[in-house]
Amino acid sequence: MAESVIYIVDDIDASVEYLCPSTHQTVTQSYFRKTWTSIASSGCDDGWFSYAFNGTRVKISAGITRWAQGDYSVQLDGDKMLLETGDGAYDSGQLADGLHTVTYAMGNTALFPAFDYLTVTAGESTAMKGRTVMLDDTNSAIQYSGKGWTTHNLTKATFDYSTGPYLDTAHWTNTIGDSFQVSFVGDSVAVYGILTDTTSDGNFTLEYTLDDGAIKEVVYLANTTIQPIPMARLFQVDLDAGKHVLTVNITDVINSYPIAFDFVAYNASYNSITDMYSTSSSGGTGSSHKSTHIGAIVGGVVGGLVFVALCGLFFYITKKRTQRQQRTRAAATVIGRNYNPQLGMSARLI
C-alpha cells in the first residue's frame, strides 16, 4: 500500500492567517527554512493563527521553548476550542477528506511558543501543484545502500530550543560510500539533515546526481558551532517538471563525525495524488534541459510538416506535368491525323 502524501506549510506562508500580534523571526539554522513565529500578546489566547486546507489530517509544530510544557487550545472546523496540555504540538487525527479549518491559540507569552510549520496529509480533494511534499527518512520511497546507515543517534545531540528532526527520526552515517536514492514527481528538490559539530576540522562531502547524471554536483558541508544543527538544508536544485530520480552518495567524512539525513522535500508538479500515482508508475524520467527537448520536439514536428508539404507539392507538380504531357501527345496525334497542308491549321479539327 502506498504511503500517505504529506505537504508542509512554513510559518511565514501567506496561507497562514495570524489573528493576533505575532513576532516573526529569521534564524541561521535549526528551523524549517530558518524561520519561526511567536506570540506578541496575551490576546493570542483567543486565537493565534488559523489555516484552511483540503485534506485528511493536520499536524502543527509549535514547540514551547521554555519549561517544555504548557496549555494551549485548538479549534477544528468551528467546533468548541479544546484545551491541550503538552509541548505545543497538535495532531488532528484522521479526518474526512474535504475542506477543514484549524485554529490554534496560546496567550502565555512566558512560554515563548515557536510555531515552525504545519503538515497536511493530502486526500483526493487536495490541490497538490506547487505544494512542498515531505518524504521522511523512514519513507519506503527512499532506498538506502551501504553498511553504515543507522536510525540510532550517533551523537549526544539534544534539540531543546529547536524543532529537532522531522517526526523525531533521522538516518545517520559516518561511512564513505553510503548512499540513498529516491524518485519523485516535481520541479525542485531539497535534502535536509543534521550537521554535527566539525569545528575547524574540515567538511563533510557528498555528491548528488539526478536522472542518470543529467545533473551532478559535489556539496561541501561544515558546522563550526558547538551544537548539532537540525533542519539544515544540505542542498537544493531546481528542475523541469516531471518524474526524477535523485541519488545522494557520501564521498568524505571528517574524523568519523556522523551526518544525518532527515527528509527530502520536493515541489509537486502534479495536480492531485491520483495524478502523482499515475505519473510515478509510468516509465522514464524528466529532463534537466527543458528548452532543448521542447525545441527538438517542435523542430521535429515542423520539419516533418515541411517534408510532407514538399512531398505533396512534388507529387502535385509531377502529376500536372504528366497530365500536360499526355494532353500534348494526344493533341499531337489528333493534329497529325487531321492535318491538311492544303487547308492549313484551320482544318485540323472537324
mmCIF file of C-alpha atoms in Angstrom:
data_model
loop_
_atom_site.group_PDB
_atom_site.id
_atom_site.type_symbol
_atom_site.label_atom_id
_atom_site.label_comp_id
_atom_site.label_asym_id
_atom_site.label_seq_id
_atom_site.Cartn_x
_atom_site.Cartn_y
_atom_site.Cartn_z
ATOM 1 C CA MET A 1 0.000 0.000 0.000
ATOM 2 C CA ALA A 2 1.349 3.442 -0.940
ATOM 3 C CA GLU A 3 2.282 5.756 1.902
ATOM 4 C CA SER A 4 0.363 8.957 2.574
ATOM 5 C CA VAL A 5 1.332 12.103 0.706
ATOM 6 C CA ILE A 6 2.142 14.901 3.162
ATOM 7 C CA TYR A 7 2.856 18.531 2.370
ATOM 8 C CA ILE A 8 4.419 21.136 4.653
ATOM 9 C CA VAL A 9 3.411 24.772 5.230
ATOM 10 C CA ASP A 10 6.018 27.120 6.704
ATOM 11 C CA ASP A 11 5.082 29.595 9.456
ATOM 12 C CA ILE A 12 5.543 32.576 7.118
ATOM 13 C CA ASP A 13 3.484 31.110 4.282
ATOM 14 C CA ALA A 14 0.831 33.548 3.051
ATOM 15 C CA SER A 15 -1.884 30.907 3.515
ATOM 16 C CA VAL A 16 -1.423 31.033 7.317
ATOM 17 C CA GLU A 17 -3.695 33.712 8.826
ATOM 18 C CA TYR A 18 -2.415 35.343 12.005
ATOM 19 C CA LEU A 19 -5.202 36.514 14.329
ATOM 20 C CA CYS A 20 -3.211 38.492 16.914
ATOM 21 C CA PRO A 21 0.092 40.416 17.193
ATOM 22 C CA SER A 22 2.908 37.984 16.385
ATOM 23 C CA THR A 23 6.683 38.110 16.119
ATOM 24 C CA HIS A 24 8.347 36.598 13.061
ATOM 25 C CA GLN A 25 11.984 35.613 13.417
ATOM 26 C CA THR A 26 14.670 34.589 10.925
ATOM 27 C CA VAL A 27 17.475 32.432 12.301
ATOM 28 C CA THR A 28 20.635 30.903 10.863
ATOM 29 C CA GLN A 29 19.578 27.263 11.221
ATOM 30 C CA SER A 30 17.531 24.787 13.274
ATOM 31 C CA TYR A 31 14.078 25.716 11.968
ATOM 32 C CA PHE A 32 12.454 24.833 8.667
ATOM 33 C CA ARG A 33 13.520 27.437 6.113
ATOM 34 C CA LYS A 34 15.218 29.271 9.021
ATOM 35 C CA THR A 35 12.073 30.976 10.347
ATOM 36 C CA TRP A 36 9.722 30.729 13.303
ATOM 37 C CA THR A 37 6.874 32.829 14.720
ATOM 38 C CA SER A 38 5.911 33.544 18.346
ATOM 39 C CA ILE A 39 3.094 35.405 20.080
ATOM 40 C CA ALA A 40 3.484 39.080 20.992
ATOM 41 C CA SER A 41 0.331 39.489 23.051
ATOM 42 C CA SER A 42 -1.684 37.662 25.685
ATOM 43 C CA GLY A 43 -4.647 38.316 23.400
ATOM 44 C CA CYS A 44 -3.488 35.356 21.319
ATOM 45 C CA ASP A 45 -5.280 33.200 23.882
ATOM 46 C CA ASP A 46 -8.443 33.729 21.806
ATOM 47 C CA GLY A 47 -6.713 32.712 18.588
ATOM 48 C CA TRP A 48 -3.121 32.889 17.391
ATOM 49 C CA PHE A 49 -3.338 31.624 13.808
ATOM 50 C CA SER A 50 -5.618 29.627 11.557
ATOM 51 C CA TYR A 51 -5.183 27.577 8.395
ATOM 52 C CA ALA A 52 -7.769 26.286 5.911
ATOM 53 C CA PHE A 53 -6.946 23.164 3.909
ATOM 54 C CA ASN A 54 -8.315 20.273 1.890
ATOM 55 C CA GLY A 55 -7.011 17.003 3.247
ATOM 56 C CA THR A 56 -7.389 14.209 5.764
ATOM 57 C CA ARG A 57 -5.128 15.240 8.658
ATOM 58 C CA VAL A 58 -3.228 18.224 10.038
ATOM 59 C CA LYS A 59 -0.289 18.396 12.438
ATOM 60 C CA ILE A 60 1.126 21.568 13.979
ATOM 61 C CA SER A 61 4.699 22.023 15.207
ATOM 62 C CA ALA A 62 4.651 24.934 17.658
ATOM 63 C CA GLY A 63 7.154 23.921 20.317
ATOM 64 C CA ILE A 64 7.098 25.517 23.744
ATOM 65 C CA THR A 65 10.717 26.512 24.252
ATOM 66 C CA ARG A 66 10.531 27.302 27.975
ATOM 67 C CA TRP A 67 9.677 24.581 30.518
ATOM 68 C CA ALA A 68 8.639 22.349 27.585
ATOM 69 C CA GLN A 69 5.047 22.073 28.831
ATOM 70 C CA GLY A 70 2.085 24.431 28.814
ATOM 71 C CA ASP A 71 -1.571 24.980 27.969
ATOM 72 C CA TYR A 72 -2.879 25.866 24.526
ATOM 73 C CA SER A 73 -6.160 25.464 22.677
ATOM 74 C CA VAL A 74 -7.119 24.168 19.249
ATOM 75 C CA GLN A 75 -10.368 24.537 17.316
ATOM 76 C CA LEU A 76 -11.247 22.406 14.303
ATOM 77 C CA ASP A 77 -13.962 23.333 11.788
ATOM 78 C CA GLY A 78 -15.662 25.846 14.072
ATOM 79 C CA ASP A 79 -16.228 23.413 16.943
ATOM 80 C CA LYS A 80 -15.528 24.312 20.544
ATOM 81 C CA MET A 81 -11.969 25.265 21.484
ATOM 82 C CA LEU A 82 -10.327 22.233 23.076
ATOM 83 C CA LEU A 83 -7.732 22.742 25.809
ATOM 84 C CA GLU A 84 -4.457 20.906 25.255
ATOM 85 C CA THR A 85 -1.560 20.459 27.659
ATOM 86 C CA GLY A 86 1.836 19.488 26.342
ATOM 87 C CA ASP A 87 4.842 20.615 24.305
ATOM 88 C CA GLY A 88 2.810 22.672 21.835
ATOM 89 C CA ALA A 89 2.322 20.008 19.166
ATOM 90 C CA TYR A 90 -1.106 19.162 17.775
ATOM 91 C CA ASP A 91 -2.403 16.235 15.726
ATOM 92 C CA SER A 92 -5.984 16.250 14.466
ATOM 93 C CA GLY A 93 -6.053 12.521 13.812
ATOM 94 C CA GLN A 94 -7.819 11.108 10.760
ATOM 95 C CA LEU A 95 -10.393 13.439 9.144
ATOM 96 C CA ALA A 96 -12.894 13.021 6.349
ATOM 97 C CA ASP A 97 -11.385 14.130 3.049
ATOM 98 C CA GLY A 98 -12.514 17.680 2.339
ATOM 99 C CA LEU A 99 -12.246 21.295 3.460
ATOM 100 C CA HIS A 100 -11.186 21.947 7.072
ATOM 101 C CA THR A 101 -10.033 24.906 9.156
ATOM 102 C CA VAL A 102 -7.794 24.643 12.195
ATOM 103 C CA THR A 103 -7.296 27.487 14.694
ATOM 104 C CA TYR A 104 -4.503 27.440 17.258
ATOM 105 C CA ALA A 105 -4.494 29.628 20.388
ATOM 106 C CA MET A 106 -1.947 30.386 23.128
ATOM 107 C CA GLY A 107 -1.765 33.512 25.272
ATOM 108 C CA ASN A 108 1.019 32.825 27.761
ATOM 109 C CA THR A 109 3.934 34.843 26.395
ATOM 110 C CA ALA A 110 6.207 33.495 29.154
ATOM 111 C CA LEU A 111 6.166 30.084 27.428
ATOM 112 C CA PHE A 112 7.808 31.523 24.287
ATOM 113 C CA PRO A 113 5.979 29.250 21.819
ATOM 114 C CA ALA A 114 7.748 28.857 18.473
ATOM 115 C CA PHE A 115 5.466 27.969 15.584
ATOM 116 C CA ASP A 116 7.699 26.486 12.886
ATOM 117 C CA TYR A 117 5.435 24.660 10.405
ATOM 118 C CA LEU A 118 2.358 22.518 9.969
ATOM 119 C CA THR A 119 1.786 19.487 7.758
ATOM 120 C CA VAL A 120 -1.304 18.239 5.927
ATOM 121 C CA THR A 121 -2.000 14.701 4.782
ATOM 122 C CA ALA A 122 -3.379 15.029 1.258
ATOM 123 C CA GLY A 123 -6.613 13.478 0.064
ATOM 124 C CA GLU A 124 -8.306 13.237 -3.305
ATOM 125 C CA SER A 125 -9.682 16.758 -2.779
ATOM 126 C CA THR A 126 -6.241 18.312 -2.217
ATOM 127 C CA ALA A 127 -4.817 20.565 -4.929
ATOM 128 C CA MET A 128 -1.177 19.495 -4.957
ATOM 129 C CA LYS A 129 0.570 21.501 -7.653
ATOM 130 C CA GLY A 130 3.143 23.809 -6.077
ATOM 131 C CA ARG A 131 2.949 22.165 -2.639
ATOM 132 C CA THR A 132 6.140 21.196 -0.818
ATOM 133 C CA VAL A 133 5.866 17.447 -0.272
ATOM 134 C CA MET A 134 7.756 15.815 2.605
ATOM 135 C CA LEU A 135 9.401 12.406 2.388
ATOM 136 C CA ASP A 136 10.611 11.450 5.854
ATOM 137 C CA ASP A 137 13.848 9.478 6.109
ATOM 138 C CA THR A 138 11.764 6.420 7.073
ATOM 139 C CA ASN A 139 9.567 6.667 3.955
ATOM 140 C CA SER A 140 9.740 3.488 1.857
ATOM 141 C CA ALA A 141 10.272 5.636 -1.254
ATOM 142 C CA ILE A 142 13.855 6.266 -0.042
ATOM 143 C CA GLN A 143 16.167 3.332 -0.728
ATOM 144 C CA TYR A 144 19.415 3.163 1.287
ATOM 145 C CA SER A 145 22.612 1.419 0.191
ATOM 146 C CA GLY A 146 25.718 0.773 2.298
ATOM 147 C CA LYS A 147 26.567 -0.758 5.665
ATOM 148 C CA GLY A 148 26.906 2.397 7.759
ATOM 149 C CA TRP A 149 23.288 3.568 7.953
ATOM 150 C CA THR A 150 21.538 3.550 11.327
ATOM 151 C CA THR A 151 18.473 5.219 12.844
ATOM 152 C CA HIS A 152 20.223 5.489 16.211
ATOM 153 C CA ASN A 153 21.557 8.943 17.062
ATOM 154 C CA LEU A 154 25.323 8.746 16.678
ATOM 155 C CA THR A 155 25.821 11.883 18.776
ATOM 156 C CA LYS A 156 24.605 13.216 22.108
ATOM 157 C CA ALA A 157 22.592 15.850 20.299
ATOM 158 C CA THR A 158 19.656 17.439 22.063
ATOM 159 C CA PHE A 159 17.216 19.870 20.477
ATOM 160 C CA ASP A 160 15.551 21.638 23.406
ATOM 161 C CA TYR A 161 15.400 25.028 21.681
ATOM 162 C CA SER A 162 14.629 23.917 18.168
ATOM 163 C CA THR A 163 12.122 21.772 16.402
ATOM 164 C CA GLY A 164 14.529 18.861 16.160
ATOM 165 C CA PRO A 165 14.344 16.258 13.386
ATOM 166 C CA TYR A 166 11.119 15.929 11.428
ATOM 167 C CA LEU A 167 8.994 13.245 13.143
ATOM 168 C CA ASP A 168 11.943 12.790 15.519
ATOM 169 C CA THR A 169 13.680 10.392 13.138
ATOM 170 C CA ALA A 170 16.846 10.522 11.039
ATOM 171 C CA HIS A 171 19.203 8.190 9.202
ATOM 172 C CA TRP A 172 22.809 8.580 10.410
ATOM 173 C CA THR A 173 26.076 7.502 8.839
ATOM 174 C CA ASN A 174 29.802 8.192 9.035
ATOM 175 C CA THR A 175 30.732 5.755 6.288
ATOM 176 C CA ILE A 176 32.139 6.803 2.919
ATOM 177 C CA GLY A 177 30.237 5.150 0.076
ATOM 178 C CA ASP A 178 26.865 5.024 1.812
ATOM 179 C CA SER A 179 24.100 6.378 -0.418
ATOM 180 C CA PHE A 180 20.369 6.664 -0.889
ATOM 181 C CA GLN A 181 18.053 7.060 -3.863
ATOM 182 C CA VAL A 182 14.524 8.410 -4.226
ATOM 183 C CA SER A 183 12.069 9.024 -7.089
ATOM 184 C CA PHE A 184 9.635 11.936 -7.142
ATOM 185 C CA VAL A 185 7.425 13.960 -9.480
ATOM 186 C CA GLY A 186 8.208 17.656 -9.208
ATOM 187 C CA ASP A 187 10.179 20.683 -10.381
ATOM 188 C CA SER A 188 12.610 21.143 -7.476
ATOM 189 C CA VAL A 189 14.083 19.051 -4.680
ATOM 190 C CA ALA A 190 15.956 19.682 -1.433
ATOM 191 C CA VAL A 191 17.538 17.398 1.147
ATOM 192 C CA TYR A 192 17.533 18.311 4.852
ATOM 193 C CA GLY A 193 19.602 16.783 7.610
ATOM 194 C CA ILE A 194 21.518 17.249 10.845
ATOM 195 C CA LEU A 195 25.051 18.629 10.757
ATOM 196 C CA THR A 196 27.207 17.595 13.690
ATOM 197 C CA ASP A 197 29.990 19.749 15.094
ATOM 198 C CA THR A 198 33.032 19.575 12.818
ATOM 199 C CA THR A 199 34.660 22.671 14.396
ATOM 200 C CA SER A 200 37.537 23.582 12.076
ATOM 201 C CA ASP A 201 38.447 20.042 11.045
ATOM 202 C CA GLY A 202 37.032 20.287 7.532
ATOM 203 C CA ASN A 203 33.913 19.430 5.575
ATOM 204 C CA PHE A 204 31.514 16.605 5.007
ATOM 205 C CA THR A 205 31.401 15.916 1.293
ATOM 206 C CA LEU A 206 28.540 14.397 -0.618
ATOM 207 C CA GLU A 207 27.708 14.048 -4.289
ATOM 208 C CA TYR A 208 24.224 14.093 -5.736
ATOM 209 C CA THR A 209 23.121 13.103 -9.217
ATOM 210 C CA LEU A 210 19.775 13.412 -10.935
ATOM 211 C CA ASP A 211 18.319 11.353 -13.764
ATOM 212 C CA ASP A 212 21.361 9.178 -14.506
ATOM 213 C CA GLY A 213 23.827 12.052 -14.414
ATOM 214 C CA ALA A 214 21.839 14.779 -16.194
ATOM 215 C CA ILE A 215 22.792 16.886 -13.158
ATOM 216 C CA LYS A 216 25.789 16.027 -10.979
ATOM 217 C CA GLU A 217 27.203 18.173 -8.168
ATOM 218 C CA VAL A 218 29.558 17.884 -5.185
ATOM 219 C CA VAL A 219 28.473 19.569 -1.930
ATOM 220 C CA TYR A 220 30.806 20.579 0.919
ATOM 221 C CA LEU A 221 29.180 20.886 4.350
ATOM 222 C CA ALA A 222 30.540 22.144 7.659
ATOM 223 C CA ASN A 223 29.251 23.091 11.103
ATOM 224 C CA THR A 224 31.604 25.272 13.151
ATOM 225 C CA THR A 225 29.185 25.735 16.068
ATOM 226 C CA ILE A 226 29.359 23.684 19.243
ATOM 227 C CA GLN A 227 25.930 22.103 18.727
ATOM 228 C CA PRO A 228 24.472 19.822 16.052
ATOM 229 C CA ILE A 229 22.242 21.739 13.650
ATOM 230 C CA PRO A 230 18.879 20.130 12.807
ATOM 231 C CA MET A 231 16.714 21.202 9.888
ATOM 232 C CA ALA A 232 19.863 22.056 7.928
ATOM 233 C CA ARG A 233 19.277 22.260 4.191
ATOM 234 C CA LEU A 234 22.120 20.263 2.672
ATOM 235 C CA PHE A 235 21.352 21.240 -0.926
ATOM 236 C CA GLN A 236 18.534 22.297 -3.233
ATOM 237 C CA VAL A 237 18.161 22.187 -7.020
ATOM 238 C CA ASP A 238 15.520 23.394 -9.492
ATOM 239 C CA LEU A 239 14.387 21.053 -12.269
ATOM 240 C CA ASP A 240 11.995 20.711 -15.178
ATOM 241 C CA ALA A 241 8.575 19.459 -14.117
ATOM 242 C CA GLY A 242 8.264 15.689 -14.296
ATOM 243 C CA LYS A 243 9.464 12.411 -12.841
ATOM 244 C CA HIS A 244 13.027 12.428 -11.480
ATOM 245 C CA VAL A 245 15.439 10.120 -9.679
ATOM 246 C CA LEU A 246 17.806 11.585 -7.069
ATOM 247 C CA THR A 247 20.887 9.714 -5.816
ATOM 248 C CA VAL A 248 22.991 11.011 -2.907
ATOM 249 C CA ASN A 249 26.383 9.495 -2.100
ATOM 250 C CA ILE A 250 28.676 10.176 0.888
ATOM 251 C CA THR A 251 32.143 10.849 -0.530
ATOM 252 C CA ASP A 252 34.034 12.082 2.562
ATOM 253 C CA VAL A 253 33.590 12.350 6.332
ATOM 254 C CA ILE A 254 35.654 14.248 8.901
ATOM 255 C CA ASN A 255 37.356 12.223 11.653
ATOM 256 C CA SER A 256 34.413 9.791 11.623
ATOM 257 C CA TYR A 257 31.937 12.544 12.520
ATOM 258 C CA PRO A 258 28.431 11.397 11.550
ATOM 259 C CA ILE A 259 25.936 13.184 9.355
ATOM 260 C CA ALA A 260 22.170 12.585 9.418
ATOM 261 C CA PHE A 261 19.549 12.716 6.680
ATOM 262 C CA ASP A 262 16.177 13.896 7.956
ATOM 263 C CA PHE A 263 13.845 14.296 4.971
ATOM 264 C CA VAL A 264 13.556 15.038 1.279
ATOM 265 C CA ALA A 265 11.299 17.931 0.241
ATOM 266 C CA TYR A 266 10.183 18.449 -3.350
ATOM 267 C CA ASN A 267 7.883 20.883 -5.112
ATOM 268 C CA ALA A 268 4.989 18.904 -6.596
ATOM 269 C CA SER A 269 4.307 19.351 -10.321
ATOM 270 C CA TYR A 270 1.161 17.166 -10.347
ATOM 271 C CA ASN A 271 -2.401 18.352 -9.722
ATOM 272 C CA SER A 272 -3.613 15.610 -7.375
ATOM 273 C CA ILE A 273 -2.376 12.486 -5.634
ATOM 274 C CA THR A 274 -4.122 10.443 -8.337
ATOM 275 C CA ASP A 275 -2.006 12.233 -10.956
ATOM 276 C CA MET A 276 1.099 11.581 -8.865
ATOM 277 C CA TYR A 277 0.482 7.834 -8.657
ATOM 278 C CA SER A 278 -0.194 7.569 -12.394
ATOM 279 C CA THR A 279 2.923 9.586 -13.276
ATOM 280 C CA SER A 280 5.084 7.673 -10.797
ATOM 281 C CA SER A 281 4.050 4.338 -12.297
ATOM 282 C CA SER A 282 4.890 5.434 -15.849
ATOM 283 C CA GLY A 283 8.371 4.884 -17.244
ATOM 284 C CA GLY A 284 11.052 7.451 -17.986
ATOM 285 C CA THR A 285 12.260 10.493 -16.114
ATOM 286 C CA GLY A 286 12.147 14.211 -16.740
ATOM 287 C CA SER A 287 14.921 16.252 -18.292
ATOM 288 C CA SER A 288 17.045 18.969 -16.751
ATOM 289 C CA HIS A 289 17.184 20.670 -20.166
ATOM 290 C CA LYS A 290 13.576 21.526 -20.797
ATOM 291 C CA SER A 291 14.079 24.114 -23.528
ATOM 292 C CA THR A 292 16.402 21.869 -25.519
ATOM 293 C CA HIS A 293 13.942 18.993 -25.575
ATOM 294 C CA ILE A 294 10.980 21.200 -26.391
ATOM 295 C CA GLY A 295 12.958 22.807 -29.218
ATOM 296 C CA ALA A 296 13.870 19.396 -30.574
ATOM 297 C CA ILE A 297 10.253 18.263 -30.438
ATOM 298 C CA VAL A 298 8.933 21.436 -32.071
ATOM 299 C CA GLY A 299 11.708 21.336 -34.675
ATOM 300 C CA GLY A 300 10.917 17.721 -35.458
ATOM 301 C CA VAL A 301 7.223 18.429 -35.855
ATOM 302 C CA VAL A 302 7.796 21.479 -38.052
ATOM 303 C CA GLY A 303 10.411 19.628 -40.103
ATOM 304 C CA GLY A 304 8.006 16.735 -40.558
ATOM 305 C CA LEU A 305 5.230 19.049 -41.723
ATOM 306 C CA VAL A 306 7.567 20.791 -44.163
ATOM 307 C CA PHE A 307 8.699 17.413 -45.522
ATOM 308 C CA VAL A 308 5.105 16.271 -46.030
ATOM 309 C CA ALA A 309 4.235 19.579 -47.717
ATOM 310 C CA LEU A 310 7.239 19.321 -50.064
ATOM 311 C CA CYS A 311 6.351 15.731 -50.930
ATOM 312 C CA GLY A 312 2.774 16.800 -51.677
ATOM 313 C CA LEU A 313 3.999 19.657 -53.830
ATOM 314 C CA PHE A 314 6.406 17.341 -55.684
ATOM 315 C CA PHE A 315 3.664 14.812 -56.458
ATOM 316 C CA TYR A 316 1.276 17.602 -57.476
ATOM 317 C CA ILE A 317 3.810 19.128 -59.894
ATOM 318 C CA THR A 318 4.737 15.682 -61.247
ATOM 319 C CA LYS A 319 1.096 14.801 -61.775
ATOM 320 C CA LYS A 320 0.366 18.105 -63.536
ATOM 321 C CA ARG A 321 3.431 17.698 -65.760
ATOM 322 C CA THR A 322 2.409 14.146 -66.656
ATOM 323 C CA GLN A 323 -1.141 15.234 -67.450
ATOM 324 C CA ARG A 324 0.155 18.099 -69.606
ATOM 325 C CA GLN A 325 2.493 15.795 -71.496
ATOM 326 C CA GLN A 326 -0.346 13.342 -72.061
ATOM 327 C CA ARG A 327 -2.622 16.107 -73.391
ATOM 328 C CA THR A 328 0.168 17.351 -75.656
ATOM 329 C CA ARG A 329 0.812 13.893 -77.090
ATOM 330 C CA ALA A 330 -2.912 13.364 -77.577
ATOM 331 C CA ALA A 331 -3.258 16.691 -79.313
ATOM 332 C CA ALA A 332 -0.252 15.941 -81.490
ATOM 333 C CA THR A 333 -1.799 12.664 -82.519
ATOM 334 C CA VAL A 334 -5.052 14.378 -83.471
ATOM 335 C CA ILE A 335 -3.246 17.138 -85.309
ATOM 336 C CA GLY A 336 -1.111 14.663 -87.164
ATOM 337 C CA ARG A 337 -4.164 12.641 -88.110
ATOM 338 C CA ASN A 338 -6.300 15.603 -89.344
ATOM 339 C CA TYR A 339 -3.696 17.982 -90.736
ATOM 340 C CA ASN A 340 -4.231 19.033 -94.374
ATOM 341 C CA PRO A 341 -1.353 21.030 -95.800
ATOM 342 C CA GLN A 342 -3.629 22.485 -98.395
ATOM 343 C CA LEU A 343 -6.051 23.983 -95.817
ATOM 344 C CA GLY A 344 -3.592 24.881 -93.114
ATOM 345 C CA MET A 345 -4.251 24.797 -89.378
ATOM 346 C CA SER A 346 -7.922 25.855 -89.644
ATOM 347 C CA ALA A 347 -8.812 22.368 -90.951
ATOM 348 C CA ARG A 348 -7.197 20.499 -88.043
ATOM 349 C CA LEU A 349 -10.377 19.653 -86.255
ATOM 350 C CA ILE A 350 -13.798 18.745 -87.576
#
